Coordinates of C-alpha atoms and ligand atoms in Angstrom, one line a residue:
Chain A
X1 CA -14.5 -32.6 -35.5
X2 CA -11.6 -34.9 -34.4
X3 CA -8.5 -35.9 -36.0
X4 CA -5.8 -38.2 -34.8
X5 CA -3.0 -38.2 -37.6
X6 CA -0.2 -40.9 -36.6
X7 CA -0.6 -40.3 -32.6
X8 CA 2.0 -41.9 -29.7
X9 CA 1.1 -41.9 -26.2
X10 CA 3.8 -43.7 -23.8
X11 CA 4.0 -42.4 -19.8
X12 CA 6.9 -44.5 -19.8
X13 CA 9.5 -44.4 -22.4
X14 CA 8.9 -47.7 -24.5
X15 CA 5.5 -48.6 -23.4
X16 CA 3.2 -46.6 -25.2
X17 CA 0.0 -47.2 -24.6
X18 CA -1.4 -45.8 -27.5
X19 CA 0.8 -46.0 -31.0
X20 CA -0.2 -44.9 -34.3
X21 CA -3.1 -44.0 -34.0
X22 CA -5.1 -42.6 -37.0
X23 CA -9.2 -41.6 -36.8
X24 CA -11.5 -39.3 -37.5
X25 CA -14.6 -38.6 -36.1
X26 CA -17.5 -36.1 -37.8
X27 CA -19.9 -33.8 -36.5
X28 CA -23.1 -35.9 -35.2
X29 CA -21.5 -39.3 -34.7
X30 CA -22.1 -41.4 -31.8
X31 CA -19.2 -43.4 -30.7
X32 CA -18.6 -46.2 -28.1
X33 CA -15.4 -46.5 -27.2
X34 CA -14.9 -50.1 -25.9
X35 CA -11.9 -52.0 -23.9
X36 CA -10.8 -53.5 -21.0
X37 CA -9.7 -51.3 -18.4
X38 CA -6.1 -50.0 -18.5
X39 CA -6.4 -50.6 -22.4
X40 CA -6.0 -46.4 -22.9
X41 CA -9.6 -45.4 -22.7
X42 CA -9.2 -42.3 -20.3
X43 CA -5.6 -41.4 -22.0
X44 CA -7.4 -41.1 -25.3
X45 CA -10.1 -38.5 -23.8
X46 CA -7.2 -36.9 -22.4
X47 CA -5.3 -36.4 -25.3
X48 CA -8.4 -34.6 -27.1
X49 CA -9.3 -32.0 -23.6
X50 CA -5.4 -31.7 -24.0
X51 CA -4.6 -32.8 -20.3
X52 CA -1.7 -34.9 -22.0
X53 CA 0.2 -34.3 -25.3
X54 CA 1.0 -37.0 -27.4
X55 CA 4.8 -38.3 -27.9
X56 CA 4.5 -38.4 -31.7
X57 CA 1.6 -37.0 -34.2
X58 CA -0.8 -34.6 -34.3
X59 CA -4.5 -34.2 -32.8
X60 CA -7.3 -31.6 -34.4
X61 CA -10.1 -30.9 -32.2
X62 CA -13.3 -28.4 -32.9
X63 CA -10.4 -26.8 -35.2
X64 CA -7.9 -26.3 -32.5
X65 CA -4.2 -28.3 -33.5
X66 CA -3.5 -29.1 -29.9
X67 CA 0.0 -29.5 -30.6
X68 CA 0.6 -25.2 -31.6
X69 CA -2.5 -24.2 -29.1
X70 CA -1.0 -21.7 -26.7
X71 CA -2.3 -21.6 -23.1
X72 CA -4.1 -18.9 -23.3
X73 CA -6.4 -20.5 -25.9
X74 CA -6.7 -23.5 -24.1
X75 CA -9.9 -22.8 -22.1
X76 CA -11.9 -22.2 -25.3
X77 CA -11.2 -25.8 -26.5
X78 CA -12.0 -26.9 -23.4
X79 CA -15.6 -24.8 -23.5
X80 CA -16.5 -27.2 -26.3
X81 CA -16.8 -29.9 -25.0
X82 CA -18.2 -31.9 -22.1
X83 CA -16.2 -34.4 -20.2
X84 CA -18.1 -37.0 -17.8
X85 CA -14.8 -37.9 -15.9
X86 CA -14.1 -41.5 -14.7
X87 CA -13.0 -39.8 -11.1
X88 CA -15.9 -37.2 -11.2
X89 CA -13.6 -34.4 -10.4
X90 CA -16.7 -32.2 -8.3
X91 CA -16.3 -29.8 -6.1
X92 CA -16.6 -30.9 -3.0
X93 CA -17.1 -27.3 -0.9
X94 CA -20.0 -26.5 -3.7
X95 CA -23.4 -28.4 -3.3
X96 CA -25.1 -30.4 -5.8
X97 CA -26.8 -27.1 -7.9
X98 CA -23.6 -25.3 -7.9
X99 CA -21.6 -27.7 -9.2
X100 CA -23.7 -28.9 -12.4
X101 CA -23.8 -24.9 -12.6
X102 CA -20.4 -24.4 -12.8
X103 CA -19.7 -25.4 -16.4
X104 CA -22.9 -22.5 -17.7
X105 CA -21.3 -20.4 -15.0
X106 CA -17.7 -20.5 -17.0
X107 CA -20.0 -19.7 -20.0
X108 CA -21.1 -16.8 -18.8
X109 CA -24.9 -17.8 -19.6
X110 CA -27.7 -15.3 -17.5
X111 CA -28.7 -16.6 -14.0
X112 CA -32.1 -17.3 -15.3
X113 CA -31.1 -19.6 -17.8
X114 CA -28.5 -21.4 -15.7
X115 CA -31.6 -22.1 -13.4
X116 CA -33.6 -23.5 -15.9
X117 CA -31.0 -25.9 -17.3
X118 CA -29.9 -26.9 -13.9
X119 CA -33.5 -27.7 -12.4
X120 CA -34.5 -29.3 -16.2
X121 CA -31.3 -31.6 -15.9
X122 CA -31.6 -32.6 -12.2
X123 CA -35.1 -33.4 -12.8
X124 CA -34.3 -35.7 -15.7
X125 CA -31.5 -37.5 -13.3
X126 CA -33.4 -37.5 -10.4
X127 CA -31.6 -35.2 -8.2
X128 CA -33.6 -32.3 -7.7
X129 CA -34.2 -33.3 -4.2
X130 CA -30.2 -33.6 -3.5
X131 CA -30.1 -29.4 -5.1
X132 CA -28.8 -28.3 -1.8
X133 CA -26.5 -30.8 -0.7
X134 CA -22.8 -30.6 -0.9
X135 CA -21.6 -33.1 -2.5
X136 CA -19.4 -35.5 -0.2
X137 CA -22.6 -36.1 1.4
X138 CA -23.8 -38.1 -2.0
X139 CA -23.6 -42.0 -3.1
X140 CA -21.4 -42.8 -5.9
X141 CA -24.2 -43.3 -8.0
X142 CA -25.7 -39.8 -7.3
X143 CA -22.2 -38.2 -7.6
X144 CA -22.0 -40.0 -11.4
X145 CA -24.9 -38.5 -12.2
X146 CA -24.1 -35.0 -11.0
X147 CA -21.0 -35.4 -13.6
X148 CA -23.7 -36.7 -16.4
X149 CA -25.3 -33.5 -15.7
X150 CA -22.5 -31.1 -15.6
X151 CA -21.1 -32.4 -18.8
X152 CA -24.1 -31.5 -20.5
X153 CA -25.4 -28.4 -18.9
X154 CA -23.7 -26.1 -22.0
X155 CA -25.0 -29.0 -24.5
X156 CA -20.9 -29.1 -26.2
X157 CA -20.3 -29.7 -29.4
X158 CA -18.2 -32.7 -28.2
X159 CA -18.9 -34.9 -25.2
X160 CA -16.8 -37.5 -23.8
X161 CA -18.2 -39.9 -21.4
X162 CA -15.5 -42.1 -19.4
X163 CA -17.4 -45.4 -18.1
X164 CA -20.5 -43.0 -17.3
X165 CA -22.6 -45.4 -16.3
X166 CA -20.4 -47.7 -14.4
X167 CA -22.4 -46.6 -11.0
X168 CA -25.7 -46.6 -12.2
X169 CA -28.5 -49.1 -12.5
X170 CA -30.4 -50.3 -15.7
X171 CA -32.7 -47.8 -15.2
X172 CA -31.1 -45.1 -14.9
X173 CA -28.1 -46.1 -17.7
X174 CA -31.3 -45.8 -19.9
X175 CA -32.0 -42.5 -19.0
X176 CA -28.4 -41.4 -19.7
X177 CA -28.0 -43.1 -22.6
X178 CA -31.0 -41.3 -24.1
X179 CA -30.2 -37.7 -22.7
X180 CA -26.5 -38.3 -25.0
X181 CA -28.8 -39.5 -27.9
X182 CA -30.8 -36.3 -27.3
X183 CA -27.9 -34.6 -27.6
X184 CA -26.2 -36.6 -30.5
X185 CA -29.3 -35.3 -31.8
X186 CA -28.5 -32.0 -31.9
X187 CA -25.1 -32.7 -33.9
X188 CA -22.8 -33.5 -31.0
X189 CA -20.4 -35.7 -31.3
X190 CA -20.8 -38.1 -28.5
X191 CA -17.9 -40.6 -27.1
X192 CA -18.8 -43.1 -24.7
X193 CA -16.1 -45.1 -23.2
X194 CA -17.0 -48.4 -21.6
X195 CA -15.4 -52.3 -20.8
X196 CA -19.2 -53.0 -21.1
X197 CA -19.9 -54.0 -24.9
X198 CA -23.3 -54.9 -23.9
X199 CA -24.0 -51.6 -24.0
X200 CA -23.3 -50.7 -27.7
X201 CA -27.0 -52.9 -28.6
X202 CA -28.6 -49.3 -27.4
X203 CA -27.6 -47.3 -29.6
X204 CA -28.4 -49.0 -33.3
X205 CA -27.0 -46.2 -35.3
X206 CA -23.5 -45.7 -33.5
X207 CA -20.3 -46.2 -34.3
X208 CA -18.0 -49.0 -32.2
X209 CA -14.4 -48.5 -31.9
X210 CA -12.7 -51.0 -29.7
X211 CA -9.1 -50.2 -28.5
X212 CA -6.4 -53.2 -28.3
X213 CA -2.7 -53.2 -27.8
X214 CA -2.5 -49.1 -28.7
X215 CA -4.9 -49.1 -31.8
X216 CA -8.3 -49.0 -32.5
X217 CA -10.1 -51.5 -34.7
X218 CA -13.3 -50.6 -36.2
X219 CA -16.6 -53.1 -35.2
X220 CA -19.9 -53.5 -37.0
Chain B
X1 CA -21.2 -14.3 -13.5
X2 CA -20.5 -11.9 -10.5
X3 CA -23.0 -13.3 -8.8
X4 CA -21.0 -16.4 -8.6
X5 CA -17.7 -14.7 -7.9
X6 CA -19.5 -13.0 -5.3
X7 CA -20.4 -16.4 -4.0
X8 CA -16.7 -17.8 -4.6
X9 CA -15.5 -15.4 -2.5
X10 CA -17.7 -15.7 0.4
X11 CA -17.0 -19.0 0.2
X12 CA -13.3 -18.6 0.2
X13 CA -13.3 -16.3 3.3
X14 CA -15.7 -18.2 5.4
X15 CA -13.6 -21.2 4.6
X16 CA -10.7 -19.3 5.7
X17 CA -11.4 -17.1 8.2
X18 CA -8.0 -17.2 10.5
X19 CA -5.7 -16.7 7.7
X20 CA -8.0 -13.9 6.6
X21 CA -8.4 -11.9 10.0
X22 CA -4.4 -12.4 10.4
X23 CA -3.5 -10.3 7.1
X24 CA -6.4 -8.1 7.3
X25 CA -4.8 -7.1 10.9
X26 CA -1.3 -7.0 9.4
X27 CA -2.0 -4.8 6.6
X28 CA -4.4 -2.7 8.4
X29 CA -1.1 -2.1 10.8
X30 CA 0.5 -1.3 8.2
X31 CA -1.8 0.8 6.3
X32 CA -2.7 2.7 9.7
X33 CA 1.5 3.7 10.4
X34 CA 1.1 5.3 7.1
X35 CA -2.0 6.8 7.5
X36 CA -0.7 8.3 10.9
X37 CA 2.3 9.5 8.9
X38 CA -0.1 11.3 6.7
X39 CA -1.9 12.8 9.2
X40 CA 0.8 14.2 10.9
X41 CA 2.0 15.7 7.7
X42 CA -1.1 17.3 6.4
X43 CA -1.0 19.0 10.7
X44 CA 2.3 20.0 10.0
X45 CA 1.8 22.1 6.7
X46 CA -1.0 23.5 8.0
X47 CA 1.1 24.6 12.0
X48 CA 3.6 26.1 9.4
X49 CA 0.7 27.7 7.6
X50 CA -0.5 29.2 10.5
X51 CA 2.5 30.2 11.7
X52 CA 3.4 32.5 8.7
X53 CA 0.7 34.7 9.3
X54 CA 1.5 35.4 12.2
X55 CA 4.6 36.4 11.7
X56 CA 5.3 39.9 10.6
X57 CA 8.1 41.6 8.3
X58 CA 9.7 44.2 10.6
X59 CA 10.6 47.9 8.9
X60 CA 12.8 50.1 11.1
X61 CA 12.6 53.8 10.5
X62 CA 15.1 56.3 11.3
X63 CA 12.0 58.5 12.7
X64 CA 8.6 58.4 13.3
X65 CA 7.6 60.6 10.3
X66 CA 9.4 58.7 7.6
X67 CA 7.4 55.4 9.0
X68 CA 4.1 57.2 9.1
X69 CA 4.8 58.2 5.6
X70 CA 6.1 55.0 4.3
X71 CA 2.9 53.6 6.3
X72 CA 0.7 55.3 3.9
X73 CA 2.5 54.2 0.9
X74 CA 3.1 50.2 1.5
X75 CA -0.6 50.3 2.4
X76 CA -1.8 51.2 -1.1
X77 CA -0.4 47.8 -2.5
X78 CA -2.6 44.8 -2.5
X79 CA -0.4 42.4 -1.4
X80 CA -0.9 43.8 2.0
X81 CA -3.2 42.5 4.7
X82 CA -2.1 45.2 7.1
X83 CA 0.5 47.5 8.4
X84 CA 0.6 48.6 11.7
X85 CA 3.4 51.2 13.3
X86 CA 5.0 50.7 16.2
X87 CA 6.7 53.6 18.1
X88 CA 9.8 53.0 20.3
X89 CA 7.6 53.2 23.5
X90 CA 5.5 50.1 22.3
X91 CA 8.6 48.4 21.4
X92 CA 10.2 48.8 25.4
X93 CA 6.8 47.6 26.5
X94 CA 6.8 44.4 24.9
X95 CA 10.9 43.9 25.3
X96 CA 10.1 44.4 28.7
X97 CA 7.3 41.6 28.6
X98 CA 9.3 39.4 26.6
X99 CA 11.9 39.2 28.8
X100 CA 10.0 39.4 32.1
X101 CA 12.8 37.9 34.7
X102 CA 15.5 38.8 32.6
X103 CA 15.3 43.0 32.9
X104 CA 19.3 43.5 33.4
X105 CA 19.5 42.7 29.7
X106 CA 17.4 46.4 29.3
X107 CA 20.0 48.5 31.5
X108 CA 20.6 51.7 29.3
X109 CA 18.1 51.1 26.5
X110 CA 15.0 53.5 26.9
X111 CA 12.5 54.6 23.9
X112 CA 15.3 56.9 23.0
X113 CA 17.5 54.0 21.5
X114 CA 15.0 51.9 20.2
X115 CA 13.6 53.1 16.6
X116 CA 10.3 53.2 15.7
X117 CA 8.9 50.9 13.2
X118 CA 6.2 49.1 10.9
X119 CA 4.5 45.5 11.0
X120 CA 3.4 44.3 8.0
X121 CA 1.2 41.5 7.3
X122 CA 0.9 40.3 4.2
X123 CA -2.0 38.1 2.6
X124 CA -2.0 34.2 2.9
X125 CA -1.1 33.8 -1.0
X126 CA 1.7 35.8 -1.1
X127 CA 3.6 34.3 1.7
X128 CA 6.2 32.3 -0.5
X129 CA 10.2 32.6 -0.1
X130 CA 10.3 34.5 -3.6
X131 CA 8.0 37.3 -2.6
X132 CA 9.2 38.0 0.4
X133 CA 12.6 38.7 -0.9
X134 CA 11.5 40.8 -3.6
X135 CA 9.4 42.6 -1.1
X136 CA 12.2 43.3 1.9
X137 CA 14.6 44.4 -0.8
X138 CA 11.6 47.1 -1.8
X139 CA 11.4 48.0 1.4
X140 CA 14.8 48.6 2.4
X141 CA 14.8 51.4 -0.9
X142 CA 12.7 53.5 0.6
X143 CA 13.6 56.3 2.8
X144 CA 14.8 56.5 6.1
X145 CA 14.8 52.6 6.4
X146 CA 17.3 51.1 8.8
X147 CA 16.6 47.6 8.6
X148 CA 14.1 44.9 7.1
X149 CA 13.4 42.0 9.3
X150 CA 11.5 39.2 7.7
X151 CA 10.9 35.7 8.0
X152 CA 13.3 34.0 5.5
X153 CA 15.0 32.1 7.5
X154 CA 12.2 30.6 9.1
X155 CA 10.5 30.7 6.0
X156 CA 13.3 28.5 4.6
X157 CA 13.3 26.4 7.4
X158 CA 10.1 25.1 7.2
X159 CA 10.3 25.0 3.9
X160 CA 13.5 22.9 4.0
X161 CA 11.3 20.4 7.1
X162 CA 8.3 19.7 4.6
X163 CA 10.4 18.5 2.1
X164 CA 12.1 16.3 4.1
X165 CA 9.6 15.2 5.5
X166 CA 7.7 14.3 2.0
X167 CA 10.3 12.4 0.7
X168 CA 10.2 10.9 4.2
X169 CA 6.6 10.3 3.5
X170 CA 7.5 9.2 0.5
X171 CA 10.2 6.8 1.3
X172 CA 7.7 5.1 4.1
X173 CA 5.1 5.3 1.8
X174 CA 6.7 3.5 -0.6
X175 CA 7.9 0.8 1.6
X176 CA 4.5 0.2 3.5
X177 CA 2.7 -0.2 0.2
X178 CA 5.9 -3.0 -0.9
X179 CA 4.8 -4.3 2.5
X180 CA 0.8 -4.6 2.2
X181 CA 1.2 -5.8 -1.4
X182 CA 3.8 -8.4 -0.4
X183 CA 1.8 -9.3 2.3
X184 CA -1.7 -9.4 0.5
X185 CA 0.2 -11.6 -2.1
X186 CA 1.8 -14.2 -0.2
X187 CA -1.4 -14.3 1.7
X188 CA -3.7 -15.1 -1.6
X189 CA -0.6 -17.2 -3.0
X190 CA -1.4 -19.9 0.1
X191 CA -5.2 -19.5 -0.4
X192 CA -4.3 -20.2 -4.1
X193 CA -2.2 -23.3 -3.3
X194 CA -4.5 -24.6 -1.1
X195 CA -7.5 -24.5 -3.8
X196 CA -5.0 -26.0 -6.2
X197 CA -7.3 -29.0 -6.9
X198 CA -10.4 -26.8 -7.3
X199 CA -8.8 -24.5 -9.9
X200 CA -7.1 -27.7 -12.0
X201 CA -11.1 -28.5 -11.8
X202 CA -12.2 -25.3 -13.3
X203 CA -9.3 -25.5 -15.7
X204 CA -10.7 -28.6 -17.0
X205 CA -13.9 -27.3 -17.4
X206 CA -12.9 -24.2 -19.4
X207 CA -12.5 -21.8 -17.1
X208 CA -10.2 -18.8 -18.2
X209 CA -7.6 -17.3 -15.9
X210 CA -9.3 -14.0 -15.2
X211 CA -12.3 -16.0 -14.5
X212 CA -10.4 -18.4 -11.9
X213 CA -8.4 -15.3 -10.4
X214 CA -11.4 -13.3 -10.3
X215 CA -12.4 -14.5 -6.5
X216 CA -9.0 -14.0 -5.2
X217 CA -9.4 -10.6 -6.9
X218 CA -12.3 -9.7 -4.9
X219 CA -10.8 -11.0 -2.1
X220 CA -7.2 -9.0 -2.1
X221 CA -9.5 -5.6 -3.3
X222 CA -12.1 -6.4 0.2
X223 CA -8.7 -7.0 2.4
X224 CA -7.1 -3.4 1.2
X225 CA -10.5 -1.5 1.9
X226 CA -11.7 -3.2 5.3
X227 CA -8.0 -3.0 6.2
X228 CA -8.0 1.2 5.0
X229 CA -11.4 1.6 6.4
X230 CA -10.5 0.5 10.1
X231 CA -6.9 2.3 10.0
X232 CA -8.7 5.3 9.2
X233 CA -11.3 4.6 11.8
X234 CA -8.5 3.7 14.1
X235 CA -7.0 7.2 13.5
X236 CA -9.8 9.3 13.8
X237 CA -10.0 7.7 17.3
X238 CA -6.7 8.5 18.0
X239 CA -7.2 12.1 17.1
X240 CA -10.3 12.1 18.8
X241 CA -8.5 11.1 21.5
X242 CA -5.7 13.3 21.5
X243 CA -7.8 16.4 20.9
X244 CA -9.6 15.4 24.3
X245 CA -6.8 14.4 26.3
X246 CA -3.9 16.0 25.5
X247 CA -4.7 19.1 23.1
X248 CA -6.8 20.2 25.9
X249 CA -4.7 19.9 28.8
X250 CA -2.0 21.4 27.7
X251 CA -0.7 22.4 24.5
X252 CA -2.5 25.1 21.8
X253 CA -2.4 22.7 19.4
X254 CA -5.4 20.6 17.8
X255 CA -5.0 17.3 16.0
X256 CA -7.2 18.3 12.0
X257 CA -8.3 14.8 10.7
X258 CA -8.1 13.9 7.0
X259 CA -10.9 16.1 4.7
X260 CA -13.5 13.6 3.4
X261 CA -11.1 13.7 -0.1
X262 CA -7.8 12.6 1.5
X263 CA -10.0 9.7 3.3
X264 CA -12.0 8.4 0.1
X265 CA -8.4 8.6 -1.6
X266 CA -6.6 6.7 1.3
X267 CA -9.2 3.8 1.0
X268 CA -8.9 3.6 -2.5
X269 CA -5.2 3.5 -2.7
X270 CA -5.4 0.6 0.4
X271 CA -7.7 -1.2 -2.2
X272 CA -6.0 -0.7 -5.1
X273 CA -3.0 -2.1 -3.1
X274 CA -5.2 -5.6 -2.2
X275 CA -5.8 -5.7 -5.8
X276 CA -2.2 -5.5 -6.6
X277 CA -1.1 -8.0 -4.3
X278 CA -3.8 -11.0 -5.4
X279 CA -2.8 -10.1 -8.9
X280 CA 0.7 -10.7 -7.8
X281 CA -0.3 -13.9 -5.6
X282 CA -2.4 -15.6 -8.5
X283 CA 0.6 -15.0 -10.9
X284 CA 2.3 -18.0 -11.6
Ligands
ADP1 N1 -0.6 -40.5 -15.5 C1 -0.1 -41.7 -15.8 N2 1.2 -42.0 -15.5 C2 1.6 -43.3 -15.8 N3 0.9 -44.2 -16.4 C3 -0.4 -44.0 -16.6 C4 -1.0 -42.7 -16.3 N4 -2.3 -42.7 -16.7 C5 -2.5 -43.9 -17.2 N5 -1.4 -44.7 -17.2 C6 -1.3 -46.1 -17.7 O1 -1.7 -46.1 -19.0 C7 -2.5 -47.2 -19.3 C8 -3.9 -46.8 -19.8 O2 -4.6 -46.2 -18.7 P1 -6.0 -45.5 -18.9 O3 -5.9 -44.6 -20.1 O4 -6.4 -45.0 -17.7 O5 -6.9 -46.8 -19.3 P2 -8.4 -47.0 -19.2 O6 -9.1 -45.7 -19.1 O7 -8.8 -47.7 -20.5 O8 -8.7 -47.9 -18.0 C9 -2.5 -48.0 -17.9 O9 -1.6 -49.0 -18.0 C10 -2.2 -47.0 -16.9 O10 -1.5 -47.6 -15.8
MG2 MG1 -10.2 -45.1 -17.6

């Protein structure tokens, strides 16, 4: 589902921040990615939704090779898969229904269905009651969850998770950490990103990478 | 998914509304000089319509009989709405009404050296330049005929004024079209800018071009047909008004709005014009 053959990432010439990278990752896997922050966590999401190109080796995603995928195809990797993004990224002039809408929306899925999904996800997260309000009005914690919700609207074949639970409470990390299980279920591969190793005791079955100095070293 | 456009769109003009009244009344300037451009064309081919019929080709006889029987003979062909004859007598009369203050010019002519002669209409269709001259060179064949006055040089005239005023049309037409567009696109181009974040958003989420543009779309498409709908409204006022105030007083001449066809086409082409310019403004 994901390939990293040989991958450099520097922003600055020199300093690369990730370096030789090699992995796969199959259909259904579950995999914590863990490290510090500023280790490369976010770059490496970035480098499989294609935001940044790597310096050096090539990246397979859902069959796509990023580094010969023209522009115009661009949007139909991105339809597969679902990003919970560290900064959010929500739109702000939309309220809380439109925006975990959106992603079905880009779909094109029927009104009735986007309904459904919307109202079934917001209940899960405990939102339903914020439907109608535009977002800036929100707590971080609510906005975080808006994302959670977004991301998995279309249920993608590949979901990456950047510290998605990094505003929310025990409780509530629970809950989110069993709606990507539910969806791992399903044959997703799920990515979760996180400085928190505590978190990888949740999830028995899944696979831990842990990312140091520009490589990734597998964990038991 | 049009629902949502829909949505976007609303959104995007409610949000902003200044810039959006500011090219709506640009454009609808613009599209109402050319409209008023049209209209006055589409009054002027119909004047010079007019005018045709009632202008006659003139046959002079040598005598009253040869007229009476040519009379009889031109009135057999079907091109012919009617021929009247005119003897010399007539002609004075109207000279003399023609030229009411100006009588010295009549000293020494009487119905003695005036000649007697036909008026011939012919029927709206075959009033073209190629006809006529076809015609008056038939007519002058025939006995006893003197001379053939027709309306070719007016005929050409006219002829020569509409088509310089199409391309005139034309020319304007052409450049307030350049104009709308360019304004429409520069218009949704800032619009576009400013929702620069929102669309690297909807990029990131998988959105396609067409479906990202599709708003702005919507949008540049409403601006040309609000902005053709009020010019046109705008000049049926004006010829409303003109009709009242001034057709009235004093000239003979009515203002004829745009038929229901040229209006529907007008606001289609104003909208097809928006569309142009936010595909141009969207463009990269
Ligand atoms: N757009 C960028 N330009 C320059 N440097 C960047 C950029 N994005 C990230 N970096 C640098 O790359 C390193 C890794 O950042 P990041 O991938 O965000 O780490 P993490 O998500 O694990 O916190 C950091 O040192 C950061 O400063
Ligand atoms: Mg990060």
């Amino acid at each position: 589902m994901i390939q990293f053959i040989h991958v450099y990432k520097a922003y600055s010439p020199a300093h690369y921040v990730l370096q030789d990278l090699c992995l796969q990752i199959d259909p259904g896997e579950f995999v914590f990615l863990i490290g510090p922050s500023g280790v490369g966590k976010t770059t490496f999401f970035k480098l499989i939704y294609r935001e940044e190109l790597p310096n050096k080796g090539e990246i397979l995603v859902a069959g796509f090779n990023l580094k010969v995928l023209p522009a115009s195809k661009l949007p139909y990797l991105r339809q597969k898969i679902g990003i919970v993004f560290q900064d959010f990224k929500l739109l702000p002039e939309l309220n809380v229904y439109e925006n975990i809408a959106l992603g079905l929306q880009i779909l094109g899925y029927p009104v009735a269905y986007i309904k459904q999904k919307t109202c079934e996800l917001s209940e899960k997260l405990d939102l339903e009651r914020k439907l109608n309000s535009k977002v800036g009005t929100l707590s971080t914690g609510e906005k975080q969850r808006v994302v959670i919700a977004r991301a998995l609207a279309h249920q993608p074949p590949i979901l990456l998770a950047d510290e998605p639970t990094s505003n929310l409470d025990a409780r509530r990390s629970l809950v989110v950490i069993d709606l990507f299980r539910e969806l791992n279920s399903q044959g997703s591969v799920v990515i979760f990103a996180t400085h928190n190793r505590d978190l990888t005791n949740l999830v028995p079955k899944a696979r831990i990478m842990e990312l140091r100095e520009g490589a990734i070293q597998e964990r038991k | 998914m049009l629902s949502f456009w829909l949505k976007k769109t609303w959104h995007n003009i409610r949000n902003n509304l200044g810039p959006q009244l500011g090219c709506l009344l640009t454009i609808t300037l613009a599209l109402g000089t050319f409209g008023m451009f049209i209209l006055l064309g589409i009054n002027f081919v119909q004047e010079v319509k007019q005018w045709q019929r009632k202008i006659p080709i003139i046959v002079f006889f040598n005598t009253a009989e040869q007229a009476q029987l040519a009379k009889e003979k031109i009135e057999k062909r079907n091109q012919i709405s009617h021929v009247n004859y005119v003897s010399p007598k007539q002609s004075l009369l109207r000279l003399k009404k023609w030229l009411k203050d100006k009588e010295i010019l009549l000293e020494g002519i009487d119905d003695n050296t005036l000649l007697p002669s036909l008026e011939i209409g012919l029927k709206t269709e075959f009033y073209n330049l190629n006809f006529l001259t076809t015609f008056a060179h038939s007519l002058k064949k025939m006995p006893g005929v003197v001379e053939v006055v027709y309306p070719s040089q007016l005929f050409l005239l006219a002829v020569k004024g509409w088509k310089f005023f199409q391309i005139l049309l034309f020319l304007i037409g052409i450049f307030l079209s350049i104009a709308t567009i360019f304004i429409v696109s520069n218009f949704v181009y800032l619009h576009f800018q400013k929702k620069k974040e929102e669309i690297a958003i909807m990029r990131l989420l998988g959105a396609t071009e067409g479906f990202i543009r599709m708003p702005f779309f919507i949008e540049g498409i409403l601006q040309g047909f609000i902005a053709s709908l009020l010019s046109v409204f705008i000049l049926w006022l004006f010829a409303h008004w003109f009709n009242r105030q001034i057709a009235e007083a004093s000239l003979h001449f009515k203002l004829s709005f745009l038929n229901l066809k040229q209006t529907l086409g007008f606001i289609v082409f104003g909208s097809i014009l928006g569309y142009l310019g936010s595909f141009l403004g969207t463009k990269k």
